[in-house]
Amino acid sequence: MAETRGIQSEDLYQLKSVANPQLAPDGKSYVYVQTTIDEETDEYQAHLFFQTLEDESEAVQWTYGKGRNHSPCWSPDGTHIAFVSNRSGKNQLYLLNVNGGEARQLTFLASGASNPVWSPDGTKLAFNTSLKTDKTIFDEEEKEVKKTVPLEVTKMKYKSDDGGFWQGDYKQVALVDVKSGDLTQLTDGAYHVSLYCWSPDGKYLAVGADFTEETDLSFIHDVYLLDIAQQEFIPVTNGAGYFDSVSWSPEGNYLGMFGHQREFENATHPKVWLFEIHSKKLDCLTSNWDVPVGDFMVGDFQQGAVSPGLLWSNDSKGFYFIGSEQGNTNIYFGDVNSGGIQPVYTDGGHVYGMSIHSATQKAVIALSKPTAISDLYLLSLSGEPSSLEKLTDVNGSFLQDVVLSKPEPVEFSGADDRKVYGWMMKPLGFEEGKKYPLVLEIHGGPHAMYGNTYMNEFQLLAAKGYAVLYVNPQGSHGYGQEFVNAVRGDYGGGDYQDLMLAVDSALEQYDFIDENRLGVTGGSYGGFMTNWIVGHTNRFKAAVTQRSISNWISFYGVSDIGYYFTEWQIKADFRDIQTLWKHSPLAYVEKVETPLLILHSEKDYRCPIEQAEQLFIALKRLGQKTKLVRFPEENHELSRSGKPSLRKSRLDYIVNWFEENL
């Protein structure tokens, strides 16, 4: 037997992720997506796998080759799987017969296709595609001529971190006949239309859109019924909030959805809403339940995770969904008649995917825990919450020779005597009586949540001999609406106090921490807070700031979300320079003495690289120890889904900086 060891940065190439399980209509089998990394090409590969529940046979791989195959969905009769693949160089829809044979390409669109949704009779697929206002799905692909042209900008929302510079494309809805391949374009115009689901009678599609004329200052997203025959939109929500994840009850009486009315802007808890089709009444079912619906867990490993949204029982009397609560994502059941919410699975961990079969009261869930990387499980919806049967073991052979550190929960009194929760991860090979350096990790968002999921970066640090402390300061999800909203207008205030009190509490509780060897790191908001910390205390001997904010004044105009995010979070705009500067870490750069490594992606449009450049130049001008590392062609998502070699390089830079300075 090989000698056991901890996680290493190069292990990224060996680890596998499974996601998006989809149970067959008869409940006897399921299909899922498995993502791996091809080290030779330095690219991700995603393939569909099939497995039955009636025997213990191994999963069967259904797609092969290079590229990504994802978004599987069963035909109503269970004979076919529709999915999306980029095997032709562009995302298109494909159809696979479950009895075998090659996948058949359904769409050949110049604009590509995504998000397939079956019609109730199984004859058509609805899907999304992106088009310019002067183009249709019937236009042939133009031969690309590579030339440099000016980009005309007339909208404030002209770029996005995931999509780059906007080229005038709008997301539209179309249909394809699965036998003939005939196409029908249902929507057009200068607005985006998101596709959700088909009505049981086949007459309507539930879609989402913002038809506001001036979208630069609009942050709503309404739900509509799209009459397929008339191609007309029928309003469902009232233009006062943001709604998505829509699903139709099997009997056709209700639309269920997630949403909120922006009471606290982007810090508002999403809730469950029901729209009664006949009375046209929209009600919030969880208005008195202080838990955000959906998955707000911070992770750095899972690939291809898809929110299951709201999943109805066969009798349309209730539904299942995921909620984020105190460091876990749990499964709950909502009762339509009583409005009650009942826990179904609250045994700890990160549920990041789910498919149910109401008739047999079974669910297949995608689950991660700190020492259980990524697997699928069979859950009884009517049994004990802890009655799980493991279905996959995709990293089992790898983990035979690897030891993972198991975090311990911690709690303490934070700012304003609020309870703050988190976790302490001891270094591997821990020995009583020995002192160890500590790294404080700070999540992004800030409206997100650390919790009981696998964190590759944390395990790497533990393997290198570091204790790792990670907590959920005010602004984090999972601890109530008041807590998540508390950070707005107070960046660098109560959140900073929470983090410093977390370190104080850890030093009091754990005598193995060397108080003279403390490190701190974080990304995005966590990068902002890292910058803030080193400008307000010298207790940390090394720091790594990632994809960070250093100057709210310039951030307002250069980030893809700058102008509205700054107004929502700092509660000031470009006319209030004093407030923006007061909350900017750059304002306190002369107080920085901590060696600071600055990691940033060249094409990060969320926190543009000029934020890193300003901080680096200021520190160098002041003679402080610092280094700037620029990651080419990457965006804000480098740590989670960037090019594998650069993800590994990022991890190595972090570890090396702490080894050099701690």
mmCIF file with all atom_site columns, N, CA and C in Angstrom, residues 61 65 99 130 134 155 272 288 306 321 371 419 458 461 471 488 495 498 509 515 575 579 606 644 654:
data_model
loop_
_atom_site.group_PDB
_atom_site.id
_atom_site.type_symbol
_atom_site.label_atom_id
_atom_site.label_alt_id
_atom_site.label_comp_id
_atom_site.label_asym_id
_atom_site.label_entity_id
_atom_site.label_seq_id
_atom_site.pdbx_PDB_ins_code
_atom_site.Cartn_x
_atom_site.Cartn_y
_atom_site.Cartn_z
_atom_site.occupancy
_atom_site.B_iso_or_equiv
_atom_site.pdbx_formal_charge
_atom_site.auth_seq_id
_atom_site.auth_comp_id
_atom_site.auth_asym_id
_atom_site.auth_atom_id
_atom_site.pdbx_PDB_model_num
ATOM 1  N N  . GLN A 1 61  ? -20.681 4.824  -19.543 1.00 0.00 ? 61  GLN A N  1
ATOM 2  C CA . GLN A 1 61  ? -20.419 6.099  -20.198 1.00 0.00 ? 61  GLN A CA 1
ATOM 3  C C  . GLN A 1 61  ? -21.150 6.139  -21.531 1.00 0.00 ? 61  GLN A C  1
ATOM 4  N N  . GLY A 1 65  ? -15.163 11.297 -26.529 1.00 0.00 ? 65  GLY A N  1
ATOM 5  C CA . GLY A 1 65  ? -14.497 12.298 -27.350 1.00 0.00 ? 65  GLY A CA 1
ATOM 6  C C  . GLY A 1 65  ? -14.134 13.545 -26.577 1.00 0.00 ? 65  GLY A C  1
ATOM 7  N N  . ASN A 1 99  ? -31.585 3.029  -25.925 1.00 0.00 ? 99  ASN A N  1
ATOM 8  C CA . ASN A 1 99  ? -31.308 1.645  -26.291 1.00 0.00 ? 99  ASN A CA 1
ATOM 9  C C  . ASN A 1 99  ? -30.015 1.487  -27.063 1.00 0.00 ? 99  ASN A C  1
ATOM 10 N N  . SER A 1 130 ? -28.998 32.703 -28.978 1.00 0.00 ? 130 SER A N  1
ATOM 11 C CA . SER A 1 130 ? -28.713 34.141 -28.932 1.00 0.00 ? 130 SER A CA 1
ATOM 12 C C  . SER A 1 130 ? -28.609 34.703 -30.345 1.00 0.00 ? 130 SER A C  1
ATOM 13 N N  . ASP A 1 134 ? -31.275 41.730 -36.093 1.00 0.00 ? 134 ASP A N  1
ATOM 14 C CA . ASP A 1 134 ? -31.494 41.596 -37.537 1.00 0.00 ? 134 ASP A CA 1
ATOM 15 C C  . ASP A 1 134 ? -31.248 40.173 -38.034 1.00 0.00 ? 134 ASP A C  1
ATOM 16 N N  . LYS A 1 155 ? -24.727 51.518 -24.023 1.00 0.00 ? 155 LYS A N  1
ATOM 17 C CA . LYS A 1 155 ? -25.357 51.032 -22.806 1.00 0.00 ? 155 LYS A CA 1
ATOM 18 C C  . LYS A 1 155 ? -24.326 50.898 -21.698 1.00 0.00 ? 155 LYS A C  1
ATOM 19 N N  . VAL A 1 272 ? -39.856 31.283 -2.005  1.00 0.00 ? 272 VAL A N  1
ATOM 20 C CA . VAL A 1 272 ? -40.702 30.467 -2.871  1.00 0.00 ? 272 VAL A CA 1
ATOM 21 C C  . VAL A 1 272 ? -42.012 31.204 -3.108  1.00 0.00 ? 272 VAL A C  1
ATOM 22 N N  . ASN A 1 288 ? -42.414 34.199 5.837   1.00 0.00 ? 288 ASN A N  1
ATOM 23 C CA . ASN A 1 288 ? -42.071 34.201 7.260   1.00 0.00 ? 288 ASN A CA 1
ATOM 24 C C  . ASN A 1 288 ? -40.988 33.190 7.606   1.00 0.00 ? 288 ASN A C  1
ATOM 25 N N  . VAL A 1 306 ? -25.946 22.301 -11.458 1.00 0.00 ? 306 VAL A N  1
ATOM 26 C CA . VAL A 1 306 ? -27.152 22.931 -11.978 1.00 0.00 ? 306 VAL A CA 1
ATOM 27 C C  . VAL A 1 306 ? -28.186 23.000 -10.854 1.00 0.00 ? 306 VAL A C  1
ATOM 28 N N  . PHE A 1 321 ? -37.222 21.486 -2.660  1.00 0.00 ? 321 PHE A N  1
ATOM 29 C CA . PHE A 1 321 ? -36.264 22.507 -3.078  1.00 0.00 ? 321 PHE A CA 1
ATOM 30 C C  . PHE A 1 321 ? -35.093 22.522 -2.112  1.00 0.00 ? 321 PHE A C  1
ATOM 31 N N  . THR A 1 371 ? -14.804 16.133 3.522   1.00 0.00 ? 371 THR A N  1
ATOM 32 C CA . THR A 1 371 ? -13.927 14.999 3.240   1.00 0.00 ? 371 THR A CA 1
ATOM 33 C C  . THR A 1 371 ? -14.581 13.993 2.292   1.00 0.00 ? 371 THR A C  1
ATOM 34 N N  . LYS A 1 419 ? -23.924 36.141 17.039  1.00 0.00 ? 419 LYS A N  1
ATOM 35 C CA . LYS A 1 419 ? -23.204 34.882 16.921  1.00 0.00 ? 419 LYS A CA 1
ATOM 36 C C  . LYS A 1 419 ? -22.654 34.735 15.498  1.00 0.00 ? 419 LYS A C  1
ATOM 37 N N  . PHE A 1 458 ? -8.312  24.759 0.668   1.00 0.00 ? 458 PHE A N  1
ATOM 38 C CA . PHE A 1 458 ? -8.146  24.588 2.108   1.00 0.00 ? 458 PHE A CA 1
ATOM 39 C C  . PHE A 1 458 ? -7.403  23.282 2.413   1.00 0.00 ? 458 PHE A C  1
ATOM 40 N N  . LEU A 1 461 ? -3.693  23.685 1.743   1.00 0.00 ? 461 LEU A N  1
ATOM 41 C CA . LEU A 1 461 ? -3.013  24.414 2.817   1.00 0.00 ? 461 LEU A CA 1
ATOM 42 C C  . LEU A 1 461 ? -2.818  23.524 4.039   1.00 0.00 ? 461 LEU A C  1
ATOM 43 N N  . VAL A 1 471 ? -14.778 31.488 8.260   1.00 0.00 ? 471 VAL A N  1
ATOM 44 C CA . VAL A 1 471 ? -15.996 31.831 8.983   1.00 0.00 ? 471 VAL A CA 1
ATOM 45 C C  . VAL A 1 471 ? -16.945 32.592 8.067   1.00 0.00 ? 471 VAL A C  1
ATOM 46 N N  . ARG A 1 488 ? -24.183 45.886 4.196   1.00 0.00 ? 488 ARG A N  1
ATOM 47 C CA . ARG A 1 488 ? -24.427 46.947 3.227   1.00 0.00 ? 488 ARG A CA 1
ATOM 48 C C  . ARG A 1 488 ? -24.267 48.323 3.889   1.00 0.00 ? 488 ARG A C  1
ATOM 49 N N  . ASP A 1 495 ? -18.072 43.692 9.532   1.00 0.00 ? 495 ASP A N  1
ATOM 50 C CA . ASP A 1 495 ? -17.494 42.502 8.903   1.00 0.00 ? 495 ASP A CA 1
ATOM 51 C C  . ASP A 1 495 ? -16.030 42.337 9.297   1.00 0.00 ? 495 ASP A C  1
ATOM 52 N N  . ASP A 1 498 ? -15.927 41.120 12.859  1.00 0.00 ? 498 ASP A N  1
ATOM 53 C CA . ASP A 1 498 ? -16.235 39.687 12.929  1.00 0.00 ? 498 ASP A CA 1
ATOM 54 C C  . ASP A 1 498 ? -14.999 38.843 12.635  1.00 0.00 ? 498 ASP A C  1
ATOM 55 N N  . GLN A 1 509 ? -9.003  29.519 21.807  1.00 0.00 ? 509 GLN A N  1
ATOM 56 C CA . GLN A 1 509 ? -9.523  28.153 21.855  1.00 0.00 ? 509 GLN A CA 1
ATOM 57 C C  . GLN A 1 509 ? -8.479  27.107 21.471  1.00 0.00 ? 509 GLN A C  1
ATOM 58 N N  . GLU A 1 515 ? 0.636   32.609 17.146  1.00 0.00 ? 515 GLU A N  1
ATOM 59 C CA . GLU A 1 515 ? 0.089   33.944 16.898  1.00 0.00 ? 515 GLU A CA 1
ATOM 60 C C  . GLU A 1 515 ? 1.050   34.840 16.141  1.00 0.00 ? 515 GLU A C  1
ATOM 61 N N  . ARG A 1 575 ? -20.994 60.715 -7.119  1.00 0.00 ? 575 ARG A N  1
ATOM 62 C CA . ARG A 1 575 ? -21.097 62.079 -6.587  1.00 0.00 ? 575 ARG A CA 1
ATOM 63 C C  . ARG A 1 575 ? -20.678 62.159 -5.135  1.00 0.00 ? 575 ARG A C  1
ATOM 64 N N  . THR A 1 579 ? -17.304 59.166 0.579   1.00 0.00 ? 579 THR A N  1
ATOM 65 C CA . THR A 1 579 ? -17.732 57.876 1.116   1.00 0.00 ? 579 THR A CA 1
ATOM 66 C C  . THR A 1 579 ? -17.047 56.735 0.385   1.00 0.00 ? 579 THR A C  1
ATOM 67 N N  . ARG A 1 606 ? -15.348 41.695 -13.623 1.00 0.00 ? 606 ARG A N  1
ATOM 68 C CA . ARG A 1 606 ? -16.088 41.915 -12.377 1.00 0.00 ? 606 ARG A CA 1
ATOM 69 C C  . ARG A 1 606 ? -15.285 42.813 -11.441 1.00 0.00 ? 606 ARG A C  1
ATOM 70 N N  . PRO A 1 644 ? -7.112  24.693 -16.287 1.00 0.00 ? 644 PRO A N  1
ATOM 71 C CA . PRO A 1 644 ? -6.552  23.890 -15.195 1.00 0.00 ? 644 PRO A CA 1
ATOM 72 C C  . PRO A 1 644 ? -5.117  24.229 -14.817 1.00 0.00 ? 644 PRO A C  1
ATOM 73 N N  . ILE A 1 654 ? -0.013  30.786 -4.025  1.00 0.00 ? 654 ILE A N  1
ATOM 74 C CA . ILE A 1 654 ? -0.512  31.016 -2.665  1.00 0.00 ? 654 ILE A CA 1
ATOM 75 C C  . ILE A 1 654 ? 0.350   30.289 -1.646  1.00 0.00 ? 654 ILE A C  1
#
